[in-house]
Amino acid sequence: MLLSKSCVYGLRASIYLASKSDEEFNSIKEMSDKLEISFHFLTKILQQLTAESLMESYKGPKGGIRLTKKGREATLLDMVIAIDGPELFTQCALGLPGCGSATPCPLHESWIETRASIQGMLERTTLSELAREGKQNKFRLMADGSFNWD
Amino acid sequence: MLLSKSCVYGLRASIYLASKSDEEFNSIKEMSDKLEISFHFLTKILQQLTAESLMESYKGPKGGIRLTKKGREATLLDMVIAIDGPELFTQCALGLPGCGSATPCPLHESWIETRASIQGMLERTTLSELAREGKQNKFRLMADGSFNWD
DNA sequence: TCTATTTAAGAGTTTATTGTCTTAAATATA
DNA sequence: TATATTTAAGACAATAAACTCTTAAATAGA
């Protein structure tokens, strides 16, 4: 798989939160239920994103989590790098440390292009814009397509 | 990572074998030494490729492994699918089973293109042709670049 | 101040991937 | 036929990823 499961969970949660009000803290439990992701597992992933100031959380009753301004203006690429790390966008396709334009591996040239395509897909829009598109097109965010964008 | 370690080992071994004579069986031990891949681990990966008739092996002294005709005419894509399976080229980027053009996830449209780019990179040339390019350009096949194409 | 609620943190479990080691089967050659 | 060599197969171990469970810390509201 291109992205780890943790990463995919983080992206789906990011898009979920982007579809919500900027000010309100959203219950993680409610989100994990709606997205059908293990609650405790999801909290750990979200903590990686709050560590990067892409999200902020609040404890106690009425507590929850929301995107920061930085997070709303960030792209999925920022989320991916925060969770899976930058390796996908820096490493050789064959994992050869010395690979570069000087002494490339057989895939090097194509991989530069393909990698740019992956990167482009992830940084095409900000999360705010993605949420707008999502509401408009009612994009799928769950296996069974039951997510409600309103 | 885009490809599993097993898969990357399989690709490097495939390119290695493509650079060798069509008839001779090549020692797996020698190949694992030259590519710096664990011998026993590599044999298991190669067995997946022989199961698909992309390679054929021979036991005993003078034994070893070589690409079949099918293998030489195959592309890296065939090797990837034999080892990592076809999921990368069939699944949704967010792993959502129901995702499709009818009710796409937010990445669906871009992912179709990006996936085609990955696939294109892997099926651009046959292994025979790749070996020819490799000899010509002395492509990197090892971390330290010490592979000898002759 | 006390209690209930919610996220944070950390330990522990399960599963998949990666890697090692031993034995079996095939076969060339002495 | 006996031996050495090489791949096949399977058990086992280490590591990483994915997931669960328990306790701690913060805080709203009674």
mmCIF file of C-alpha atoms (C1' of nucleotides) in Angstrom:
data_model
loop_
_atom_site.group_PDB
_atom_site.id
_atom_site.type_symbol
_atom_site.label_atom_id
_atom_site.label_comp_id
_atom_site.label_asym_id
_atom_site.label_seq_id
_atom_site.Cartn_x
_atom_site.Cartn_y
_atom_site.Cartn_z
ATOM 1 C CA MET A 1 0.000 0.000 0.000
ATOM 2 C CA LEU A 2 1.055 3.552 -0.749
ATOM 3 C CA LEU A 3 0.142 4.869 2.702
ATOM 4 C CA SER A 4 0.117 3.079 6.064
ATOM 5 C CA LYS A 5 -3.228 2.382 7.730
ATOM 6 C CA SER A 6 -2.369 4.920 10.423
ATOM 7 C CA CYS A 7 -1.835 7.487 7.718
ATOM 8 C CA VAL A 8 -5.108 6.754 5.949
ATOM 9 C CA TYR A 9 -6.927 7.001 9.283
ATOM 10 C CA GLY A 10 -5.243 10.348 9.880
ATOM 11 C CA LEU A 11 -6.279 11.643 6.462
ATOM 12 C CA ARG A 12 -9.881 10.566 6.858
ATOM 13 C CA ALA A 13 -9.988 12.188 10.304
ATOM 14 C CA SER A 14 -8.439 15.380 8.917
ATOM 15 C CA ILE A 15 -11.047 15.610 6.183
ATOM 16 C CA TYR A 16 -13.781 14.838 8.716
ATOM 17 C CA LEU A 17 -12.619 17.677 10.950
ATOM 18 C CA ALA A 18 -12.233 20.044 7.997
ATOM 19 C CA SER A 19 -15.918 19.509 7.258
ATOM 20 C CA LYS A 20 -16.800 20.717 10.769
ATOM 21 C CA SER A 21 -16.941 24.201 12.287
ATOM 22 C CA ASP A 22 -13.584 25.944 12.765
ATOM 23 C CA GLU A 23 -14.240 26.827 16.423
ATOM 24 C CA GLU A 24 -15.885 23.777 17.955
ATOM 25 C CA PHE A 25 -13.957 20.904 19.483
ATOM 26 C CA ASN A 26 -15.228 17.645 18.055
ATOM 27 C CA SER A 27 -15.541 14.500 20.127
ATOM 28 C CA ILE A 28 -12.914 11.955 19.089
ATOM 29 C CA LYS A 29 -15.216 9.163 20.223
ATOM 30 C CA GLU A 30 -17.968 10.384 17.933
ATOM 31 C CA MET A 31 -15.496 10.709 15.060
ATOM 32 C CA SER A 32 -14.029 7.242 15.619
ATOM 33 C CA ASP A 33 -17.566 5.829 15.648
ATOM 34 C CA LYS A 34 -18.595 7.614 12.468
ATOM 35 C CA LEU A 35 -15.387 6.722 10.612
ATOM 36 C CA GLU A 36 -15.304 3.224 12.097
ATOM 37 C CA ILE A 37 -11.758 3.549 13.388
ATOM 38 C CA SER A 38 -10.619 2.144 16.742
ATOM 39 C CA PHE A 39 -10.919 5.008 19.247
ATOM 40 C CA HIS A 40 -7.653 4.526 21.126
ATOM 41 C CA PHE A 41 -5.729 3.897 17.975
ATOM 42 C CA LEU A 42 -7.120 7.048 16.422
ATOM 43 C CA THR A 43 -6.216 9.201 19.436
ATOM 44 C CA LYS A 44 -2.578 8.181 19.049
ATOM 45 C CA ILE A 45 -2.552 9.192 15.403
ATOM 46 C CA LEU A 46 -4.233 12.507 16.182
ATOM 47 C CA GLN A 47 -1.582 13.152 18.825
ATOM 48 C CA GLN A 48 1.043 13.044 16.086
ATOM 49 C CA LEU A 49 -0.893 15.724 14.238
ATOM 50 C CA THR A 50 -1.388 17.900 17.327
ATOM 51 C CA ALA A 51 2.368 17.583 17.978
ATOM 52 C CA GLU A 52 2.839 19.277 14.590
ATOM 53 C CA SER A 53 0.261 21.948 15.487
ATOM 54 C CA LEU A 54 -1.955 20.764 12.668
ATOM 55 C CA MET A 55 -4.661 20.044 15.237
ATOM 56 C CA GLU A 56 -5.385 21.072 18.816
ATOM 57 C CA SER A 57 -7.244 19.187 21.498
ATOM 58 C CA TYR A 58 -9.062 20.040 24.678
ATOM 59 C CA LYS A 59 -9.659 17.756 27.659
ATOM 60 C CA GLY A 60 -12.718 17.293 29.802
ATOM 61 C CA PRO A 61 -16.453 17.413 29.166
ATOM 62 C CA LYS A 62 -17.082 19.477 26.029
ATOM 63 C CA GLY A 63 -13.539 18.486 25.108
ATOM 64 C CA GLY A 64 -12.445 17.225 21.734
ATOM 65 C CA ILE A 65 -10.227 18.050 18.793
ATOM 66 C CA ARG A 66 -10.188 20.508 15.889
ATOM 67 C CA LEU A 67 -7.923 21.620 13.076
ATOM 68 C CA THR A 68 -5.769 24.649 13.799
ATOM 69 C CA LYS A 69 -5.544 27.489 11.281
ATOM 70 C CA LYS A 70 -2.303 25.882 10.111
ATOM 71 C CA GLY A 71 -4.132 22.576 9.781
ATOM 72 C CA ARG A 72 -6.999 24.017 7.747
ATOM 73 C CA GLU A 73 -4.524 25.648 5.397
ATOM 74 C CA ALA A 74 -2.376 22.528 5.236
ATOM 75 C CA THR A 75 -2.697 19.843 2.568
ATOM 76 C CA LEU A 76 -2.969 16.078 2.853
ATOM 77 C CA LEU A 77 0.741 15.995 2.060
ATOM 78 C CA ASP A 78 1.491 17.715 5.368
ATOM 79 C CA MET A 79 -0.633 15.149 7.170
ATOM 80 C CA VAL A 80 1.067 12.258 5.369
ATOM 81 C CA ILE A 81 4.529 13.544 6.232
ATOM 82 C CA ALA A 82 3.522 14.075 9.864
ATOM 83 C CA ILE A 83 2.373 10.453 10.140
ATOM 84 C CA ASP A 84 4.373 8.340 7.668
ATOM 85 C CA GLY A 85 7.404 10.598 7.487
ATOM 86 C CA PRO A 86 8.968 12.128 4.364
ATOM 87 C CA GLU A 87 10.690 8.956 3.098
ATOM 88 C CA LEU A 88 8.183 8.298 0.297
ATOM 89 C CA PHE A 89 9.105 11.665 -1.206
ATOM 90 C CA THR A 90 12.846 11.512 -0.660
ATOM 91 C CA GLN A 91 13.879 7.887 -1.091
ATOM 92 C CA CYS A 92 14.835 5.858 -4.124
ATOM 93 C CA ALA A 93 12.086 3.526 -5.407
ATOM 94 C CA LEU A 94 14.430 0.587 -4.820
ATOM 95 C CA GLY A 95 15.512 1.937 -1.415
ATOM 96 C CA LEU A 96 19.135 2.371 -2.561
ATOM 97 C CA PRO A 97 20.738 5.032 -0.342
ATOM 98 C CA GLY A 98 23.310 6.195 -2.903
ATOM 99 C CA CYS A 99 20.812 6.556 -5.759
ATOM 100 C CA GLY A 100 20.706 9.997 -7.389
ATOM 101 C CA SER A 101 21.078 11.705 -10.745
ATOM 102 C CA ALA A 102 24.826 10.963 -10.716
ATOM 103 C CA THR A 103 24.481 7.181 -10.469
ATOM 104 C CA PRO A 104 20.756 6.450 -10.769
ATOM 105 C CA CYS A 105 18.995 3.132 -10.327
ATOM 106 C CA PRO A 106 17.005 1.845 -13.324
ATOM 107 C CA LEU A 107 13.814 3.452 -12.006
ATOM 108 C CA HIS A 108 15.302 6.777 -10.953
ATOM 109 C CA GLU A 109 14.147 9.034 -13.793
ATOM 110 C CA SER A 110 10.610 7.634 -13.921
ATOM 111 C CA TRP A 111 10.352 7.650 -10.170
ATOM 112 C CA ILE A 112 11.088 11.376 -9.995
ATOM 113 C CA GLU A 113 8.034 11.956 -12.188
ATOM 114 C CA THR A 114 5.820 9.414 -10.471
ATOM 115 C CA ARG A 115 6.744 10.759 -7.071
ATOM 116 C CA ALA A 116 5.786 14.238 -8.239
ATOM 117 C CA SER A 117 2.432 12.821 -9.304
ATOM 118 C CA ILE A 118 1.855 11.356 -5.835
ATOM 119 C CA GLN A 119 2.942 14.589 -4.220
ATOM 120 C CA GLY A 120 0.699 16.586 -6.556
ATOM 121 C CA MET A 121 -2.296 14.442 -5.689
ATOM 122 C CA LEU A 122 -1.744 15.110 -1.985
ATOM 123 C CA GLU A 123 -1.016 18.828 -2.126
ATOM 124 C CA ARG A 124 -3.542 19.797 -4.790
ATOM 125 C CA THR A 125 -5.820 21.513 -2.282
ATOM 126 C CA THR A 126 -5.926 22.645 1.322
ATOM 127 C CA LEU A 127 -8.088 20.810 3.805
ATOM 128 C CA SER A 128 -10.564 23.716 3.877
ATOM 129 C CA GLU A 129 -10.978 23.508 0.129
ATOM 130 C CA LEU A 130 -11.151 19.732 0.286
ATOM 131 C CA ALA A 131 -14.020 19.994 2.772
ATOM 132 C CA ARG A 132 -15.837 22.379 0.455
ATOM 133 C CA GLU A 133 -15.413 19.946 -2.426
ATOM 134 C CA GLY A 134 -16.488 17.134 -0.152
ATOM 135 C CA LYS A 135 -19.736 18.813 0.824
ATOM 136 C CA GLN A 136 -20.435 19.668 -2.784
ATOM 137 C CA ASN A 137 -19.715 16.208 -4.185
ATOM 138 C CA LYS A 138 -20.583 14.155 -1.102
ATOM 139 C CA PHE A 139 -17.311 12.295 -1.404
ATOM 140 C CA ARG A 140 -16.908 8.886 0.166
ATOM 141 C CA LEU A 141 -15.176 8.861 3.540
ATOM 142 C CA MET A 142 -16.284 5.419 4.695
ATOM 143 C CA ALA A 143 -16.392 1.912 3.281
ATOM 144 C CA ASP A 144 -20.186 1.841 3.175
ATOM 145 C CA GLY A 145 -20.497 5.428 1.975
ATOM 146 C CA SER A 146 -22.731 6.378 4.905
ATOM 147 C CA PHE A 147 -20.876 9.535 5.913
ATOM 148 C CA ASN A 148 -23.085 12.610 6.303
ATOM 149 C CA TRP A 149 -21.349 15.823 5.190
ATOM 150 C CA ASP A 150 -23.903 18.277 6.665
ATOM 151 C CA MET B 1 7.207 2.791 1.093
ATOM 152 C CA LEU B 2 5.695 2.143 -2.284
ATOM 153 C CA LEU B 3 6.984 -1.439 -2.520
ATOM 154 C CA SER B 4 7.729 -3.963 0.222
ATOM 155 C CA LYS B 5 11.335 -4.913 0.922
ATOM 156 C CA SER B 6 10.646 -8.378 -0.442
ATOM 157 C CA CYS B 7 9.418 -6.803 -3.635
ATOM 158 C CA VAL B 8 12.428 -4.538 -4.017
ATOM 159 C CA TYR B 9 14.715 -7.541 -3.468
ATOM 160 C CA GLY B 10 12.777 -9.417 -6.128
ATOM 161 C CA LEU B 11 13.119 -6.564 -8.610
ATOM 162 C CA ARG B 12 16.837 -6.173 -8.046
ATOM 163 C CA ALA B 13 17.296 -9.925 -8.438
ATOM 164 C CA SER B 14 15.220 -9.894 -11.625
ATOM 165 C CA ILE B 15 17.325 -7.125 -13.136
ATOM 166 C CA TYR B 16 20.486 -8.940 -12.024
ATOM 167 C CA LEU B 17 19.378 -12.110 -13.772
ATOM 168 C CA ALA B 18 18.283 -10.203 -16.869
ATOM 169 C CA SER B 19 21.851 -8.939 -17.181
ATOM 170 C CA LYS B 20 23.139 -12.527 -17.324
ATOM 171 C CA SER B 21 23.122 -15.111 -20.101
ATOM 172 C CA ASP B 22 19.713 -16.508 -21.056
ATOM 173 C CA GLU B 23 20.827 -20.143 -20.799
ATOM 174 C CA GLU B 24 23.006 -20.362 -17.725
ATOM 175 C CA PHE B 25 21.672 -21.037 -14.253
ATOM 176 C CA ASN B 26 23.052 -18.440 -11.859
ATOM 177 C CA SER B 27 24.027 -19.273 -8.298
ATOM 178 C CA ILE B 28 21.548 -17.710 -5.845
ATOM 179 C CA LYS B 29 24.315 -17.586 -3.226
ATOM 180 C CA GLU B 30 26.513 -15.543 -5.538
ATOM 181 C CA MET B 31 23.611 -13.253 -6.396
ATOM 182 C CA SER B 32 22.634 -12.741 -2.740
ATOM 183 C CA ASP B 33 26.272 -11.901 -1.960
ATOM 184 C CA LYS B 34 26.578 -9.437 -4.811
ATOM 185 C CA LEU B 35 23.250 -7.748 -4.085
ATOM 186 C CA GLU B 36 23.776 -7.949 -0.316
ATOM 187 C CA ILE B 37 20.462 -9.659 0.329
ATOM 188 C CA SER B 38 20.015 -12.438 2.891
ATOM 189 C CA PHE B 39 20.411 -15.712 0.987
ATOM 190 C CA HIS B 40 17.556 -17.681 2.556
ATOM 191 C CA PHE B 41 15.230 -14.727 2.427
ATOM 192 C CA LEU B 42 15.992 -14.204 -1.238
ATOM 193 C CA THR B 43 15.352 -17.849 -2.122
ATOM 194 C CA LYS B 44 11.833 -17.529 -0.724
ATOM 195 C CA ILE B 45 11.126 -14.469 -2.845
ATOM 196 C CA LEU B 46 12.524 -16.159 -5.945
ATOM 197 C CA GLN B 47 10.267 -19.134 -5.279
ATOM 198 C CA GLN B 48 7.269 -16.831 -5.655
ATOM 199 C CA LEU B 49 8.592 -15.814 -9.066
ATOM 200 C CA THR B 50 9.305 -19.380 -10.172
ATOM 201 C CA ALA B 51 5.755 -20.281 -9.078
ATOM 202 C CA GLU B 52 4.585 -17.743 -11.685
ATOM 203 C CA SER B 53 6.964 -19.228 -14.290
ATOM 204 C CA LEU B 54 8.836 -15.938 -14.445
ATOM 205 C CA MET B 55 11.972 -17.796 -13.368
ATOM 206 C CA GLU B 56 13.129 -21.408 -13.285
ATOM 207 C CA SER B 57 15.583 -23.063 -10.947
ATOM 208 C CA TYR B 58 17.771 -26.118 -11.003
ATOM 209 C CA LYS B 59 19.075 -28.074 -8.018
ATOM 210 C CA GLY B 60 22.465 -29.597 -7.387
ATOM 211 C CA PRO B 61 26.019 -28.628 -8.284
ATOM 212 C CA LYS B 62 25.907 -26.310 -11.313
ATOM 213 C CA GLY B 63 22.407 -25.488 -10.138
ATOM 214 C CA GLY B 64 20.948 -22.038 -9.841
ATOM 215 C CA ILE B 65 18.214 -19.840 -11.227
ATOM 216 C CA ARG B 66 17.460 -17.958 -14.434
ATOM 217 C CA LEU B 67 14.666 -15.969 -16.032
ATOM 218 C CA THR B 68 12.325 -17.904 -18.299
ATOM 219 C CA LYS B 69 11.403 -16.547 -21.719
ATOM 220 C CA LYS B 70 8.220 -15.258 -20.103
ATOM 221 C CA GLY B 71 10.331 -13.620 -17.407
ATOM 222 C CA ARG B 72 12.668 -11.904 -19.845
ATOM 223 C CA GLU B 73 9.701 -10.544 -21.764
ATOM 224 C CA ALA B 74 7.909 -9.552 -18.567
ATOM 225 C CA THR B 75 8.105 -6.114 -16.969
ATOM 226 C CA LEU B 76 8.831 -5.077 -13.415
ATOM 227 C CA LEU B 77 5.072 -4.712 -13.008
ATOM 228 C CA ASP B 78 4.658 -8.459 -13.440
ATOM 229 C CA MET B 79 7.303 -9.039 -10.776
ATOM 230 C CA VAL B 80 5.657 -6.561 -8.388
ATOM 231 C CA ILE B 81 2.253 -8.171 -8.802
ATOM 232 C CA ALA B 82 3.749 -11.636 -8.269
ATOM 233 C CA ILE B 83 5.311 -10.533 -4.971
ATOM 234 C CA ASP B 84 3.193 -7.723 -3.491
ATOM 235 C CA GLY B 85 -0.052 -8.646 -5.201
ATOM 236 C CA PRO B 86 -2.234 -6.427 -7.401
ATOM 237 C CA GLU B 87 -3.768 -4.325 -4.584
ATOM 238 C CA LEU B 88 -1.673 -1.230 -5.263
ATOM 239 C CA PHE B 89 -3.167 -1.087 -8.748
ATOM 240 C CA THR B 90 -6.733 -1.944 -7.868
ATOM 241 C CA GLN B 91 -7.429 -0.422 -4.468
ATOM 242 C CA CYS B 92 -8.618 3.001 -3.393
ATOM 243 C CA ALA B 93 -5.860 5.287 -2.062
ATOM 244 C CA LEU B 94 -7.758 5.502 1.234
ATOM 245 C CA GLY B 95 -8.444 1.759 1.252
ATOM 246 C CA LEU B 96 -12.220 2.279 1.038
ATOM 247 C CA PRO B 97 -13.752 -0.882 -0.473
ATOM 248 C CA GLY B 98 -16.775 0.846 -1.988
ATOM 249 C CA CYS B 99 -14.809 3.636 -3.665
ATOM 250 C CA GLY B 100 -15.337 4.009 -7.400
ATOM 251 C CA SER B 101 -16.409 6.514 -10.025
ATOM 252 C CA ALA B 102 -19.999 6.348 -8.755
ATOM 253 C CA THR B 103 -19.218 7.451 -5.185
ATOM 254 C CA PRO B 104 -15.522 8.354 -5.181
ATOM 255 C CA CYS B 105 -13.357 9.271 -2.218
ATOM 256 C CA PRO B 106 -11.728 12.719 -2.297
ATOM 257 C CA LEU B 107 -8.566 11.295 -3.869
ATOM 258 C CA HIS B 108 -10.228 9.006 -6.401
ATOM 259 C CA GLU B 109 -9.779 11.013 -9.609
ATOM 260 C CA SER B 110 -6.175 11.992 -8.889
ATOM 261 C CA TRP B 111 -5.348 8.518 -7.708
ATOM 262 C CA ILE B 112 -6.453 6.998 -11.033
ATOM 263 C CA GLU B 113 -3.845 9.172 -12.748
ATOM 264 C CA THR B 114 -1.129 8.686 -10.161
ATOM 265 C CA ARG B 115 -1.674 4.954 -10.169
ATOM 266 C CA ALA B 116 -1.279 4.956 -13.953
ATOM 267 C CA SER B 117 1.998 6.787 -13.482
ATOM 268 C CA ILE B 118 3.270 4.131 -11.076
ATOM 269 C CA GLN B 119 2.103 1.386 -13.401
ATOM 270 C CA GLY B 120 3.719 3.137 -16.366
ATOM 271 C CA MET B 121 7.020 3.380 -14.531
ATOM 272 C CA LEU B 122 6.978 -0.363 -13.886
ATOM 273 C CA GLU B 123 5.824 -1.577 -17.287
ATOM 274 C CA ARG B 124 7.785 0.852 -19.451
ATOM 275 C CA THR B 125 10.235 -1.825 -20.582
ATOM 276 C CA THR B 126 10.769 -5.552 -20.505
ATOM 277 C CA LEU B 127 13.481 -6.997 -18.312
ATOM 278 C CA SER B 128 15.612 -7.811 -21.382
ATOM 279 C CA GLU B 129 15.448 -4.192 -22.487
ATOM 280 C CA LEU B 130 16.062 -3.016 -18.920
ATOM 281 C CA ALA B 131 19.235 -5.118 -18.793
ATOM 282 C CA ARG B 132 20.391 -3.588 -22.069
ATOM 283 C CA GLU B 133 19.805 -0.095 -20.667
ATOM 284 C CA GLY B 134 21.527 -1.119 -17.471
ATOM 285 C CA LYS B 135 24.684 -2.260 -19.242
ATOM 286 C CA GLN B 136 24.708 0.890 -21.329
ATOM 287 C CA ASN B 137 24.161 3.315 -18.439
ATOM 288 C CA LYS B 138 25.716 1.247 -15.669
ATOM 289 C CA PHE B 139 22.657 1.786 -13.512
ATOM 290 C CA ARG B 140 22.890 1.436 -9.751
ATOM 291 C CA LEU B 141 21.709 -1.893 -8.368
ATOM 292 C CA MET B 142 23.351 -1.679 -4.930
ATOM 293 C CA ALA B 143 23.613 0.858 -2.139
ATOM 294 C CA ASP B 144 27.322 1.410 -2.694
ATOM 295 C CA GLY B 145 27.057 1.323 -6.473
ATOM 296 C CA SER B 146 29.600 -1.481 -6.762
ATOM 297 C CA PHE B 147 27.611 -3.709 -9.114
ATOM 298 C CA ASN B 148 29.512 -4.883 -12.182
ATOM 299 C CA TRP B 149 27.278 -5.132 -15.282
ATOM 300 C CA ASP B 150 29.759 -7.047 -17.455
ATOM 301 C "C1'" DT C 1 -15.488 20.453 46.201
ATOM 302 C "C1'" DC C 2 -16.996 16.250 43.983
ATOM 303 C "C1'" DT C 3 -18.197 13.672 40.013
ATOM 304 C "C1'" DA C 4 -18.510 12.619 35.336
ATOM 305 C "C1'" DT C 5 -16.438 13.205 30.932
ATOM 306 C "C1'" DT C 6 -12.886 13.547 27.717
ATOM 307 C "C1'" DT C 7 -8.118 13.449 25.938
ATOM 308 C "C1'" DA C 8 -3.083 11.876 27.096
ATOM 309 C "C1'" DA C 9 0.051 8.476 28.087
ATOM 310 C "C1'" DG C 10 1.789 4.118 28.532
ATOM 311 C "C1'" DA C 11 1.721 -0.902 28.872
ATOM 312 C "C1'" DG C 12 0.501 -4.865 26.625
ATOM 313 C "C1'" DT C 13 -1.382 -7.946 22.672
ATOM 314 C "C1'" DT C 14 -1.928 -9.468 18.035
ATOM 315 C "C1'" DT C 15 -0.641 -9.819 13.368
ATOM 316 C "C1'" DA C 16 2.345 -9.134 9.430
ATOM 317 C "C1'" DT C 17 6.877 -8.505 7.700
ATOM 318 C "C1'" DT C 18 11.535 -9.507 7.679
ATOM 319 C "C1'" DG C 19 15.200 -12.407 8.581
ATOM 320 C "C1'" DT C 20 17.669 -16.860 10.374
ATOM 321 C "C1'" DC C 21 18.537 -21.657 10.826
ATOM 322 C "C1'" DT C 22 17.931 -26.584 9.978
ATOM 323 C "C1'" DT C 23 16.709 -30.435 7.245
ATOM 324 C "C1'" DA C 24 15.141 -32.527 2.857
ATOM 325 C "C1'" DA C 25 15.456 -33.278 -2.103
ATOM 326 C "C1'" DA C 26 17.841 -33.131 -6.441
ATOM 327 C "C1'" DT C 27 21.914 -33.838 -9.070
ATOM 328 C "C1'" DA C 28 26.788 -33.438 -10.867
ATOM 329 C "C1'" DT C 29 30.962 -35.638 -10.355
ATOM 330 C "C1'" DA C 30 34.450 -38.536 -8.383
ATOM 331 C "C1'" DT D 1 27.491 -45.671 -5.395
ATOM 332 C "C1'" DA D 2 29.097 -42.084 -2.322
ATOM 333 C "C1'" DT D 3 29.901 -37.317 -1.615
ATOM 334 C "C1'" DA D 4 29.598 -32.568 -2.192
ATOM 335 C "C1'" DT D 5 26.800 -28.852 -3.811
ATOM 336 C "C1'" DT D 6 22.760 -26.369 -4.582
ATOM 337 C "C1'" DT D 7 17.801 -25.163 -4.253
ATOM 338 C "C1'" DA D 8 13.225 -26.239 -1.607
ATOM 339 C "C1'" DA D 9 10.718 -26.285 2.384
ATOM 340 C "C1'" DG D 10 9.582 -25.525 6.896
ATOM 341 C "C1'" DA D 11 10.330 -24.140 11.650
ATOM 342 C "C1'" DC D 12 11.681 -20.479 14.289
ATOM 343 C "C1'" DA D 13 13.094 -15.590 15.855
ATOM 344 C "C1'" DA D 14 13.208 -10.614 15.656
ATOM 345 C "C1'" DT D 15 11.090 -6.441 14.408
ATOM 346 C "C1'" DA D 16 7.491 -3.395 13.091
ATOM 347 C "C1'" DA D 17 2.662 -2.196 12.435
ATOM 348 C "C1'" DA D 18 -1.838 -2.362 14.071
ATOM 349 C "C1'" DC D 19 -4.822 -2.641 17.706
ATOM 350 C "C1'" DT D 20 -6.537 -3.010 22.878
ATOM 351 C "C1'" DC D 21 -6.741 -1.919 27.599
ATOM 352 C "C1'" DT D 22 -5.743 0.594 31.832
ATOM 353 C "C1'" DT D 23 -4.572 4.608 34.370
ATOM 354 C "C1'" DA D 24 -3.534 9.599 34.673
ATOM 355 C "C1'" DA D 25 -4.560 14.442 33.866
ATOM 356 C "C1'" DA D 26 -7.616 18.175 32.723
ATOM 357 C "C1'" DT D 27 -11.970 20.372 33.198
ATOM 358 C "C1'" DA D 28 -17.072 21.365 32.987
ATOM 359 C "C1'" DG D 29 -20.882 21.406 35.750
ATOM 360 C "C1'" DA D 30 -23.620 19.868 39.714
#
